[in-house]
């Protein structure tokens, strides 16, 4: 629950303004022209206090806030960009040229020029800032202004943030530069293969967990800090995407520890997860915070503190809710989340999740311009709702208070079930975990479960949450599922192949790397 939104850890992006030096000249000798820049010295002097270190830590968290619309002015919300590459969401929009990058992602046809640049830029900004915290924490401890245990806390947070940023780079781009100290001019680092990135980052994650320096939780007004449960969830996700059977037992142990802890339970009413009152509830393991109270985020200040834009992206186009309807608070948006009819039909009869994953917009309202790929169904989970941006102070479209739910306890249960089957564990326990999720959805229990059952359950539990594409890739089903023949709308014209598993690296970065950065696939 958000109690004091302005106190959430991602409360803003601060800017440290370094003052220009003024020089007093006492003579007319030529050496007055030989000026030594005070910048390095000034930074070392500035980062000697706990206050300044806190500022650096906030700066390291800030890029999490940018993924929906950040440094490259793209809509990169982590909950839906990969969904367009799956079989469960259409880009829609006003036409097939509305947000070209999104349309091309759907058809595996991005180019190095028209591609996903925001996740690349925002993630590397996060890496740089996380590395800064590690350097500054040493300086502040040496100045005697934090203890060694406090330094360990700052370092654990910065290192886990860095892992999260590399997780995004690895998932979307695969073969990327991966470094743990900031680069010096000309700012070029060796490109690693996706397997090498995985090996380096997973080893780092294991060290972070083993250090014992991550906290399990934070008070309500400090939710959003990275935690040990978050580290566990990242670990399981990476290991499962990589199909790293050598680490399945450890990933299972982490999931089992979370289950046994009793700290988490499923929210009884699935709808409640997506309300503001449902943020940071007992099911939430980690969320990215957004708030509308005094939000200054706007079209001219997209990196400012405050709200998000992805609810407006998900809202149905030109929508008017019926008066007195149970979902009367649904507001009009830009329609970038049409749910294909084959996905609507995939739900079991009586699955209560269907209404919130595939919202029947014409059963609850009207639209005279629903979009070019409209099916009549869209994603309710992050849909813009009247009043969710009422307290913003800049631009309403970027001022919504919807937190991004990154990991939920339902995923812990389904991870544990799948890992049990992969490691020859208890089939009864695997079925028990799956049936907990199914019971909340109003579905009958399964007497036994297969990995295919679990992947199917994940599809319907997490539709619209950015999991499906990676599930299809890691299970080897992408090539058979993601084809024009399986698209009920007939919009997909190109089939997925391993050559397009990763997105193209932005061309401007290829150019800047002076020949050291190789493009992905055949882009």
Short mmCIF file of C-alpha atoms in Angstrom, two decimals:
data_model
loop_
_atom_site.label_atom_id
_atom_site.label_comp_id
_atom_site.label_asym_id
_atom_site.label_seq_id
_atom_site.Cartn_x
_atom_site.Cartn_y
_atom_site.Cartn_z
CA UNK A 1 0.00 0.00 0.00
CA UNK A 2 1.20 3.48 -0.81
CA UNK A 3 0.93 5.52 2.34
CA UNK A 4 3.09 8.53 1.55
CA UNK A 5 3.75 8.55 -2.16
CA UNK A 6 6.36 11.27 -2.09
CA UNK A 7 8.48 9.15 0.23
CA UNK A 8 8.68 6.21 -2.14
CA UNK A 9 12.25 5.43 -3.04
CA UNK A 10 11.82 6.43 -6.67
CA UNK A 11 10.66 9.81 -5.54
CA UNK A 12 12.43 11.72 -8.21
CA UNK A 13 15.43 12.45 -10.31
CA UNK A 14 17.78 14.91 -8.74
CA UNK A 15 20.28 16.96 -10.66
CA UNK A 16 23.62 17.80 -9.15
CA UNK A 17 24.77 21.10 -10.55
CA UNK A 18 28.50 21.50 -10.42
CA UNK A 19 29.38 25.18 -10.06
CA UNK A 20 31.63 26.87 -12.56
CA UNK A 21 34.94 27.89 -11.08
CA UNK A 22 35.82 31.56 -10.83
CA UNK A 23 39.44 32.52 -11.15
CA UNK A 24 41.32 35.43 -9.61
CA UNK A 25 44.38 36.49 -11.57
CA UNK A 26 47.11 38.24 -9.63
CA UNK A 27 49.51 38.83 -12.51
CA UNK A 28 49.76 38.94 -16.28
CA UNK A 29 51.92 35.85 -16.64
CA UNK A 30 50.99 33.34 -19.34
CA UNK A 31 50.49 30.52 -16.85
CA UNK A 32 47.08 31.93 -15.94
CA UNK A 33 45.86 30.21 -19.10
CA UNK A 34 46.86 26.79 -17.74
CA UNK A 35 43.69 25.96 -15.83
CA UNK A 36 43.25 22.59 -14.14
CA UNK A 37 39.64 21.43 -14.12
CA UNK A 38 38.38 21.15 -10.55
CA UNK A 39 35.61 18.70 -11.50
CA UNK A 40 37.22 15.47 -10.27
CA UNK A 41 38.35 17.03 -7.03
CA UNK A 42 34.95 18.61 -6.51
CA UNK A 43 33.14 15.29 -6.97
CA UNK A 44 35.45 13.58 -4.50
CA UNK A 45 34.82 16.35 -2.01
CA UNK A 46 31.07 16.33 -2.61
CA UNK A 47 30.59 12.60 -2.14
CA UNK A 48 31.84 12.46 1.41
CA UNK A 49 28.52 12.64 3.27
CA UNK A 50 25.61 10.28 3.76
CA UNK A 51 23.28 12.88 2.27
CA UNK A 52 25.24 13.01 -0.97
CA UNK A 53 25.41 9.21 -1.08
CA UNK A 54 21.64 9.03 -0.64
CA UNK A 55 21.31 11.36 -3.63
CA UNK A 56 23.49 9.07 -5.70
CA UNK A 57 21.39 6.06 -4.69
CA UNK A 58 18.17 7.83 -5.67
CA UNK A 59 19.81 8.62 -9.02
CA UNK A 60 20.61 4.91 -9.47
CA UNK A 61 16.96 4.00 -8.89
CA UNK A 62 15.65 6.73 -11.18
CA UNK A 63 16.07 4.93 -14.55
CA UNK A 64 13.57 2.33 -13.36
CA UNK A 65 11.09 5.15 -13.64
CA UNK A 66 12.00 5.91 -17.24
CA UNK A 67 11.24 2.63 -18.96
CA UNK A 68 7.69 3.63 -19.89
CA UNK A 69 8.84 6.87 -21.55
CA UNK A 70 12.41 7.89 -20.96
CA UNK A 71 15.62 9.20 -22.34
CA UNK A 72 14.90 8.41 -26.01
CA UNK A 73 11.26 9.50 -25.99
CA UNK A 74 9.98 6.00 -26.70
CA UNK A 75 7.20 4.03 -25.08
CA UNK A 76 9.18 1.17 -23.55
CA UNK A 77 6.95 0.05 -20.68
CA UNK A 78 8.37 -3.29 -19.54
CA UNK A 79 4.90 -4.75 -19.10
CA UNK A 80 4.01 -4.58 -22.76
CA UNK A 81 6.92 -4.23 -25.17
CA UNK A 82 7.67 -7.95 -25.09
CA UNK A 83 3.95 -8.74 -25.21
CA UNK A 84 3.86 -7.41 -28.77
CA UNK A 85 6.40 -10.05 -29.74
CA UNK A 86 4.24 -12.77 -28.17
CA UNK A 87 0.88 -14.09 -29.33
CA UNK A 88 -1.19 -12.27 -26.72
CA UNK A 89 -1.21 -8.58 -27.64
CA UNK A 90 -1.54 -6.39 -30.72
CA UNK A 91 0.09 -2.95 -30.92
CA UNK A 92 -3.16 -1.53 -32.34
CA UNK A 93 -3.04 2.29 -32.27
CA UNK A 94 -4.60 4.51 -34.91
CA UNK A 95 -2.93 2.85 -37.91
CA UNK A 96 -0.09 0.54 -38.93
CA UNK A 97 2.27 3.53 -38.77
CA UNK A 98 1.29 4.62 -35.26
CA UNK A 99 4.46 4.18 -33.16
CA UNK A 100 6.41 2.36 -35.91
CA UNK A 101 8.82 0.73 -33.47
CA UNK A 102 5.96 -1.10 -31.75
CA UNK A 103 4.38 -2.16 -35.02
CA UNK A 104 7.69 -3.53 -36.30
CA UNK A 105 8.40 -5.40 -33.07
CA UNK A 106 5.11 -7.25 -33.54
CA UNK A 107 6.25 -8.50 -36.94
CA UNK A 108 9.91 -9.13 -36.02
CA UNK A 109 10.87 -6.48 -38.55
CA UNK A 110 12.67 -3.79 -36.57
CA UNK A 111 15.67 -2.15 -38.17
CA UNK A 112 18.78 -0.82 -36.43
CA UNK A 113 17.34 2.67 -36.96
CA UNK A 114 13.69 2.01 -36.10
CA UNK A 115 13.99 -0.16 -33.02
CA UNK A 116 13.77 -0.26 -29.25
CA UNK A 117 16.32 2.34 -28.13
CA UNK A 118 14.86 3.30 -24.77
CA UNK A 119 15.55 0.08 -22.89
CA UNK A 120 19.16 0.18 -24.14
CA UNK A 121 19.71 3.79 -23.12
CA UNK A 122 17.80 3.71 -19.83
CA UNK A 123 19.41 0.45 -18.72
CA UNK A 124 22.94 1.67 -19.36
CA UNK A 125 22.10 4.89 -17.52
CA UNK A 126 21.12 2.69 -14.59
CA UNK A 127 24.34 0.69 -14.85
CA UNK A 128 26.42 3.86 -14.85
CA UNK A 129 24.63 5.31 -11.83
CA UNK A 130 24.82 2.02 -9.92
CA UNK A 131 28.56 1.90 -10.53
CA UNK A 132 28.78 5.46 -9.22
CA UNK A 133 27.15 4.47 -5.93
CA UNK A 134 29.73 1.73 -5.42
CA UNK A 135 32.56 4.22 -5.92
CA UNK A 136 31.04 6.97 -3.78
CA UNK A 137 30.17 4.59 -0.92
CA UNK A 138 33.88 3.89 -0.50
CA UNK A 139 34.65 7.61 -0.36
CA UNK A 140 31.93 8.30 2.21
CA UNK A 141 33.12 5.47 4.46
CA UNK A 142 36.71 6.67 4.19
CA UNK A 143 35.48 10.14 5.28
CA UNK A 144 34.03 8.49 8.39
CA UNK A 145 30.43 9.37 7.60
CA UNK A 146 28.98 5.86 7.24
CA UNK A 147 29.85 2.60 8.93
CA UNK A 148 31.08 -0.48 7.13
CA UNK A 149 27.66 -2.12 7.58
CA UNK A 150 25.96 0.93 6.10
CA UNK A 151 28.34 0.84 3.16
CA UNK A 152 27.50 -2.84 2.66
CA UNK A 153 23.81 -1.93 2.45
CA UNK A 154 24.39 0.76 -0.18
CA UNK A 155 26.60 -1.57 -2.18
CA UNK A 156 24.12 -4.43 -2.07
CA UNK A 157 21.35 -2.20 -3.39
CA UNK A 158 23.51 -0.73 -6.14
CA UNK A 159 24.77 -4.14 -7.24
CA UNK A 160 21.27 -5.61 -7.40
CA UNK A 161 19.99 -2.60 -9.31
CA UNK A 162 22.83 -3.12 -11.77
CA UNK A 163 21.80 -6.77 -12.16
CA UNK A 164 18.23 -5.69 -12.90
CA UNK A 165 19.41 -3.28 -15.58
CA UNK A 166 21.59 -5.95 -17.17
CA UNK A 167 18.66 -8.37 -16.99
CA UNK A 168 16.72 -6.08 -19.35
CA UNK A 169 19.69 -5.66 -21.70
CA UNK A 170 20.27 -9.42 -21.75
CA UNK A 171 16.63 -10.32 -22.35
CA UNK A 172 16.03 -7.85 -25.16
CA UNK A 173 19.43 -7.52 -26.84
CA UNK A 174 21.38 -10.59 -25.75
CA UNK A 175 24.90 -9.76 -26.92
CA UNK A 176 25.89 -6.59 -25.12
CA UNK A 177 28.81 -4.85 -23.41
CA UNK A 178 28.80 -5.82 -19.74
CA UNK A 179 31.06 -4.00 -17.29
CA UNK A 180 31.06 -3.40 -13.54
CA UNK A 181 33.20 -0.25 -13.50
CA UNK A 182 32.36 2.85 -15.49
CA UNK A 183 34.26 3.29 -18.71
CA UNK A 184 36.84 5.92 -19.46
CA UNK A 185 37.08 7.74 -22.78
CA UNK A 186 36.40 6.68 -25.51
CA UNK A 187 33.80 4.73 -23.49
CA UNK A 188 34.06 1.45 -25.39
CA UNK A 189 33.78 -1.99 -23.81
CA UNK A 190 34.04 -5.49 -25.22
CA UNK A 191 30.79 -6.97 -26.44
CA UNK A 192 29.96 -10.26 -24.74
CA UNK A 193 27.76 -13.00 -26.16
CA UNK A 194 24.41 -13.55 -24.47
CA UNK A 195 25.80 -16.66 -22.78
CA UNK A 196 28.79 -14.70 -21.48
CA UNK A 197 26.55 -11.92 -20.18
CA UNK A 198 24.44 -14.51 -18.40
CA UNK A 199 27.48 -16.18 -16.83
CA UNK A 200 28.87 -12.88 -15.57
CA UNK A 201 25.61 -11.47 -14.23
CA UNK A 202 24.34 -14.68 -12.61
CA UNK A 203 27.67 -15.08 -10.79
CA UNK A 204 27.38 -11.50 -9.58
CA UNK A 205 23.84 -12.17 -8.41
CA UNK A 206 24.95 -15.25 -6.50
CA UNK A 207 27.62 -13.17 -4.74
CA UNK A 208 25.09 -10.49 -3.82
CA UNK A 209 22.71 -13.05 -2.33
CA UNK A 210 25.49 -14.87 -0.49
CA UNK A 211 26.70 -11.60 1.08
CA UNK A 212 23.59 -11.44 3.25
CA UNK A 213 23.50 -7.67 2.89
CA UNK A 214 20.13 -7.37 1.16
CA UNK A 215 17.13 -6.61 3.34
CA UNK A 216 14.00 -8.76 3.20
CA UNK A 217 11.61 -5.84 3.30
CA UNK A 218 11.20 -2.12 3.98
CA UNK A 219 8.60 -0.01 5.79
CA UNK A 220 5.51 1.02 3.84
CA UNK A 221 6.86 4.47 3.00
CA UNK A 222 10.14 3.00 1.69
CA UNK A 223 8.70 0.31 -0.59
CA UNK A 224 10.49 0.13 -3.91
CA UNK A 225 13.97 -0.53 -2.56
CA UNK A 226 15.48 -3.70 -3.95
CA UNK A 227 15.33 -6.70 -1.61
CA UNK A 228 16.51 -10.26 -1.16
CA UNK A 229 13.13 -11.66 -2.39
CA UNK A 230 13.59 -9.58 -5.54
CA UNK A 231 17.07 -11.07 -5.99
CA UNK A 232 15.54 -14.55 -5.69
CA UNK A 233 12.94 -13.78 -8.36
CA UNK A 234 15.53 -12.35 -10.76
CA UNK A 235 17.67 -15.43 -10.18
CA UNK A 236 14.84 -17.81 -11.03
CA UNK A 237 13.88 -15.82 -14.11
CA UNK A 238 17.42 -15.75 -15.47
CA UNK A 239 18.11 -19.42 -14.78
CA UNK A 240 14.84 -20.49 -16.40
CA UNK A 241 15.27 -18.31 -19.49
CA UNK A 242 18.82 -19.67 -19.87
CA UNK A 243 17.63 -23.26 -19.29
CA UNK A 244 20.55 -23.60 -16.89
CA UNK A 245 19.76 -26.99 -15.36
CA UNK A 246 22.85 -26.79 -13.13
CA UNK A 247 21.22 -23.96 -11.22
CA UNK A 248 17.62 -25.28 -11.10
CA UNK A 249 18.08 -26.70 -7.57
CA UNK A 250 19.29 -23.37 -6.21
CA UNK A 251 16.49 -21.47 -7.95
CA UNK A 252 13.99 -23.94 -6.50
CA UNK A 253 15.48 -23.49 -3.04
CA UNK A 254 14.99 -19.74 -3.30
CA UNK A 255 11.35 -20.13 -4.39
CA UNK A 256 10.74 -22.64 -1.60
CA UNK A 257 12.24 -20.26 0.94
CA UNK A 258 9.84 -17.51 -0.13
CA UNK A 259 6.90 -19.90 0.09
CA UNK A 260 7.87 -21.20 3.53
CA UNK A 261 8.49 -17.70 4.88
CA UNK A 262 4.76 -17.01 5.12
CA UNK A 263 5.48 -13.43 4.10
CA UNK A 264 3.42 -13.64 0.94
CA UNK A 265 -0.09 -14.79 0.06
CA UNK A 266 -2.27 -14.53 -3.03
CA UNK A 267 -4.64 -11.57 -3.05
CA UNK A 268 -8.09 -13.18 -2.69
CA UNK A 269 -9.74 -11.02 -5.36
CA UNK A 270 -7.70 -10.89 -8.58
CA UNK A 271 -9.18 -7.51 -9.53
CA UNK A 272 -7.86 -5.92 -6.35
CA UNK A 273 -4.25 -6.43 -7.46
CA UNK A 274 -4.67 -3.72 -10.11
CA UNK A 275 -6.25 -1.03 -7.94
CA UNK A 276 -4.14 1.61 -6.24
CA UNK A 277 -5.16 0.14 -2.89
CA UNK A 278 -3.71 -3.16 -4.08
CA UNK A 279 -0.20 -1.86 -4.56
CA UNK A 280 2.38 -3.46 -2.29
CA UNK A 281 -0.18 -5.91 -0.97
CA UNK A 282 0.65 -9.34 0.46
CA UNK A 283 1.15 -10.76 -3.05
CA UNK A 284 3.59 -8.11 -4.20
CA UNK A 285 7.25 -9.03 -4.21
CA UNK A 286 8.49 -5.98 -6.08
CA UNK A 287 7.00 -3.01 -7.91
CA UNK A 288 8.29 0.07 -9.68
CA UNK A 289 6.66 3.04 -8.01
CA UNK A 290 4.78 5.86 -9.70
CA UNK A 291 2.67 8.57 -8.08
CA UNK A 292 0.39 11.38 -9.19
CA UNK A 293 0.73 13.55 -6.06
CA UNK A 294 2.58 16.64 -7.26
CA UNK A 295 3.93 14.74 -10.27
CA UNK A 296 6.04 17.03 -12.46
CA UNK A 297 6.59 14.52 -15.22
CA UNK A 298 5.62 15.95 -18.58
CA UNK A 299 6.31 15.97 -22.29
CA UNK A 300 9.10 18.45 -21.77
CA UNK A 301 10.33 16.75 -18.60
CA UNK A 302 9.97 13.02 -19.21
CA UNK A 303 12.66 12.19 -16.64
CA UNK A 304 10.96 14.21 -13.94
CA UNK A 305 9.54 12.76 -10.76
CA UNK A 306 6.04 11.41 -10.60
CA UNK A 307 3.66 9.40 -12.68
CA UNK A 308 3.63 7.07 -15.64
CA UNK A 309 2.17 7.04 -19.14
CA UNK A 310 1.47 3.35 -19.77
CA UNK A 311 -2.13 3.50 -18.45
CA UNK A 312 -2.92 5.99 -21.22
CA UNK A 313 -1.28 3.62 -23.69
CA UNK A 314 -3.53 0.77 -22.55
CA UNK A 315 -6.81 2.68 -22.37
CA UNK A 316 -9.25 1.90 -25.22
CA UNK A 317 -9.31 4.53 -27.96
CA UNK A 318 -12.12 7.12 -27.92
CA UNK A 319 -13.76 5.16 -25.14
CA UNK A 320 -16.84 6.21 -23.19
CA UNK A 321 -17.84 3.98 -20.31
CA UNK A 322 -21.54 3.32 -19.83
CA UNK A 323 -23.05 5.31 -16.98
CA UNK A 324 -23.51 3.16 -13.92
CA UNK A 325 -21.32 0.37 -15.27
CA UNK A 326 -19.14 -1.47 -12.71
CA UNK A 327 -16.14 -0.23 -14.71
CA UNK A 328 -17.40 3.30 -15.13
CA UNK A 329 -14.03 4.65 -14.01
CA UNK A 330 -12.27 3.34 -17.14
CA UNK A 331 -10.98 6.29 -19.14
CA UNK A 332 -10.15 6.68 -22.82
CA UNK A 333 -6.60 6.06 -23.94
CA UNK A 334 -4.56 5.35 -27.05
CA UNK A 335 -5.47 1.70 -27.49
CA UNK A 336 -2.03 0.06 -27.62
CA UNK A 337 -3.09 -3.20 -26.05
CA UNK A 338 -5.69 -4.98 -28.16
CA UNK A 339 -6.00 -8.61 -27.08
CA UNK A 340 -6.27 -11.05 -30.03
CA UNK A 341 -9.41 -13.17 -30.28
CA UNK A 342 -7.35 -16.37 -30.12
CA UNK A 343 -6.02 -15.21 -26.73
CA UNK A 344 -9.53 -14.40 -25.51
CA UNK A 345 -10.68 -17.86 -26.54
CA UNK A 346 -7.75 -19.53 -24.77
CA UNK A 347 -9.21 -18.91 -21.28
CA UNK A 348 -11.02 -21.76 -19.57
CA UNK A 349 -14.70 -21.29 -18.89
CA UNK A 350 -15.15 -19.50 -15.57
CA UNK A 351 -11.61 -18.08 -15.35
CA UNK A 352 -12.15 -14.77 -13.57
CA UNK A 353 -8.80 -13.48 -14.84
CA UNK A 354 -10.23 -13.18 -18.33
CA UNK A 355 -12.11 -9.97 -17.56
CA UNK A 356 -8.93 -8.23 -16.40
CA UNK A 357 -6.62 -9.59 -19.06
CA UNK A 358 -9.07 -9.45 -21.96
CA UNK A 359 -11.47 -6.67 -20.97
CA UNK A 360 -14.62 -6.68 -23.11
CA UNK A 361 -14.72 -2.96 -23.87
CA UNK A 362 -18.00 -3.00 -25.82
CA UNK A 363 -19.78 -4.79 -22.98
CA UNK A 364 -19.00 -1.82 -20.75
CA UNK A 365 -18.83 1.18 -23.09
CA UNK A 366 -18.56 2.53 -26.62
CA UNK A 367 -15.90 3.78 -29.02
CA UNK A 368 -16.22 5.36 -32.45
CA UNK A 369 -12.49 4.92 -33.22
CA UNK A 370 -11.23 1.72 -31.58
CA UNK A 371 -8.07 1.37 -33.70
CA UNK A 372 -6.90 -0.54 -36.73
CA UNK A 373 -6.25 -3.86 -34.95
CA UNK A 374 -9.14 -3.59 -32.53
CA UNK A 375 -10.74 -6.83 -31.39
CA UNK A 376 -13.10 -5.43 -28.80
CA UNK A 377 -10.79 -6.60 -26.02
CA UNK A 378 -7.98 -4.80 -24.24
CA UNK A 379 -5.87 -5.09 -21.09
CA UNK A 380 -7.66 -3.92 -17.94
CA UNK A 381 -4.75 -4.41 -15.54
CA UNK A 382 -3.02 -1.13 -16.35
CA UNK A 383 -5.88 0.68 -18.04
CA UNK A 384 -6.18 4.39 -17.32
CA UNK A 385 -8.90 5.17 -14.83
CA UNK A 386 -10.51 8.45 -14.00
CA UNK A 387 -8.93 10.01 -10.95
CA UNK A 388 -5.65 8.10 -11.07
CA UNK A 389 -3.84 11.22 -12.27
CA UNK A 390 -5.91 13.92 -10.58
CA UNK A 391 -3.11 15.23 -8.35
CA UNK A 392 -0.39 15.62 -11.00
CA UNK A 393 1.00 19.12 -11.62
CA UNK A 394 2.30 18.85 -15.19
CA UNK A 395 0.89 16.68 -17.99
CA UNK A 396 -2.03 14.40 -17.22
CA UNK A 397 -0.95 11.75 -19.74
CA UNK A 398 2.32 11.17 -17.87
CA UNK A 399 0.87 11.59 -14.39
CA UNK A 400 -0.83 8.28 -13.59
CA UNK A 401 -0.19 6.64 -10.23
CA UNK A 402 -0.21 2.99 -11.37
CA UNK A 403 2.75 1.06 -9.99
CA UNK A 404 4.29 -1.50 -12.33
CA UNK A 405 3.96 -4.94 -10.74
CA UNK A 406 7.21 -6.63 -11.71
CA UNK A 407 7.09 -9.80 -9.58
CA UNK A 408 4.11 -11.30 -7.78
CA UNK A 409 3.82 -14.26 -5.42
CA UNK A 410 1.78 -16.11 -8.05
CA UNK A 411 4.97 -16.27 -10.10
CA UNK A 412 6.88 -17.67 -7.13
CA UNK A 413 4.37 -20.53 -6.90
CA UNK A 414 4.45 -21.27 -10.63
CA UNK A 415 8.25 -21.04 -10.72
CA UNK A 416 8.45 -23.52 -7.85
CA UNK A 417 6.04 -25.89 -9.57
CA UNK A 418 8.01 -25.85 -12.82
CA UNK A 419 11.36 -26.22 -11.07
CA UNK A 420 10.05 -29.16 -9.07
CA UNK A 421 9.18 -30.97 -12.27
CA UNK A 422 12.52 -30.06 -13.84
CA UNK A 423 14.47 -31.44 -10.87
CA UNK A 424 12.43 -34.59 -10.23
CA UNK A 425 10.85 -33.17 -7.11
CA UNK A 426 7.41 -33.75 -5.67
CA UNK A 427 4.76 -33.80 -8.40
CA UNK A 428 2.13 -33.44 -5.67
CA UNK A 429 3.71 -30.22 -4.43
CA UNK A 430 3.95 -28.92 -8.00
CA UNK A 431 0.23 -29.55 -8.49
CA UNK A 432 -0.50 -27.94 -5.11
CA UNK A 433 1.25 -24.71 -6.12
CA UNK A 434 -0.47 -24.56 -9.50
CA UNK A 435 -3.84 -25.26 -7.91
CA UNK A 436 -3.40 -22.39 -5.46
CA UNK A 437 -3.19 -20.06 -8.44
CA UNK A 438 -6.09 -21.80 -10.20
CA UNK A 439 -8.30 -21.66 -7.11
CA UNK A 440 -7.96 -17.89 -6.93
CA UNK A 441 -8.94 -17.80 -10.63
CA UNK A 442 -12.11 -19.79 -9.87
CA UNK A 443 -10.89 -22.93 -11.66
CA UNK A 444 -11.01 -26.57 -10.67
CA UNK A 445 -7.90 -28.25 -9.32
CA UNK A 446 -5.72 -30.41 -11.55
CA UNK A 447 -4.85 -33.87 -10.22
CA UNK A 448 -1.40 -33.65 -11.77
CA UNK A 449 0.44 -31.06 -13.82
CA UNK A 450 2.90 -31.04 -16.69
CA UNK A 451 5.30 -28.30 -17.68
CA UNK A 452 2.88 -27.47 -20.50
CA UNK A 453 0.10 -27.01 -17.91
CA UNK A 454 2.32 -24.60 -15.97
CA UNK A 455 3.22 -22.57 -19.06
CA UNK A 456 -0.49 -22.38 -19.89
CA UNK A 457 -1.24 -21.22 -16.36
CA UNK A 458 1.48 -18.57 -16.62
CA UNK A 459 -0.05 -17.34 -19.86
CA UNK A 460 -3.40 -16.63 -18.23
CA UNK A 461 -2.10 -15.44 -14.88
CA UNK A 462 0.37 -12.95 -16.38
CA UNK A 463 -1.24 -11.92 -19.66
CA UNK A 464 -0.10 -8.38 -20.41
CA UNK A 465 2.69 -8.48 -17.80
CA UNK A 466 5.64 -9.16 -20.11
CA UNK A 467 6.24 -12.85 -19.40
CA UNK A 468 4.74 -14.71 -22.39
CA UNK A 469 7.32 -14.01 -25.10
CA UNK A 470 10.22 -15.19 -22.96
CA UNK A 471 8.25 -18.28 -21.89
CA UNK A 472 7.71 -19.25 -25.53
CA UNK A 473 11.38 -18.69 -26.38
CA UNK A 474 12.81 -20.60 -23.41
CA UNK A 475 10.49 -23.59 -23.91
CA UNK A 476 11.32 -23.86 -27.61
CA UNK A 477 7.75 -23.11 -28.70
CA UNK A 478 8.29 -19.68 -30.24
CA UNK A 479 8.93 -20.96 -33.78
CA UNK A 480 5.68 -22.94 -33.87
CA UNK A 481 3.42 -20.53 -31.98
CA UNK A 482 4.56 -17.15 -33.29
CA UNK A 483 3.54 -17.54 -36.91
CA UNK A 484 1.07 -15.84 -39.26
CA UNK A 485 -1.01 -19.03 -39.32
CA UNK A 486 -1.65 -18.76 -35.57
CA UNK A 487 -2.73 -15.11 -35.66
CA UNK A 488 -6.54 -15.01 -35.66
CA UNK A 489 -6.52 -11.41 -36.87
CA UNK A 490 -4.23 -11.96 -39.81
CA UNK A 491 -1.97 -9.06 -38.83
CA UNK A 492 1.23 -11.02 -38.30
CA UNK A 493 2.92 -11.47 -41.66
CA UNK A 494 6.33 -12.74 -40.56
CA UNK A 495 7.13 -15.79 -38.46
CA UNK A 496 9.53 -15.79 -35.53
CA UNK A 497 12.92 -17.42 -36.05
CA UNK A 498 15.93 -17.74 -33.73
CA UNK A 499 17.55 -15.00 -35.83
CA UNK A 500 15.11 -12.44 -34.39
CA UNK A 501 15.16 -13.66 -30.80
CA UNK A 502 17.04 -10.51 -29.84
CA UNK A 503 16.20 -7.01 -31.01
CA UNK A 504 18.64 -4.99 -33.12
CA UNK A 505 21.19 -2.92 -31.27
CA UNK A 506 20.48 0.77 -31.96
CA UNK A 507 22.54 1.94 -34.93
CA UNK A 508 23.88 5.05 -33.23
CA UNK A 509 25.55 2.80 -30.65
CA UNK A 510 26.96 0.57 -33.37
CA UNK A 511 28.46 3.68 -34.98
CA UNK A 512 29.84 5.06 -31.72
CA UNK A 513 31.52 1.76 -30.86
CA UNK A 514 34.05 2.24 -33.68
CA UNK A 515 33.71 -1.28 -35.03
CA UNK A 516 33.78 -3.13 -31.69
CA UNK A 517 30.01 -3.75 -31.50
CA UNK A 518 28.53 -6.39 -33.78
CA UNK A 519 24.87 -6.19 -34.79
CA UNK A 520 22.47 -8.92 -33.69
CA UNK A 521 21.18 -11.51 -36.10
CA UNK A 522 20.77 -10.39 -39.70
CA UNK A 523 19.62 -6.85 -38.93
#
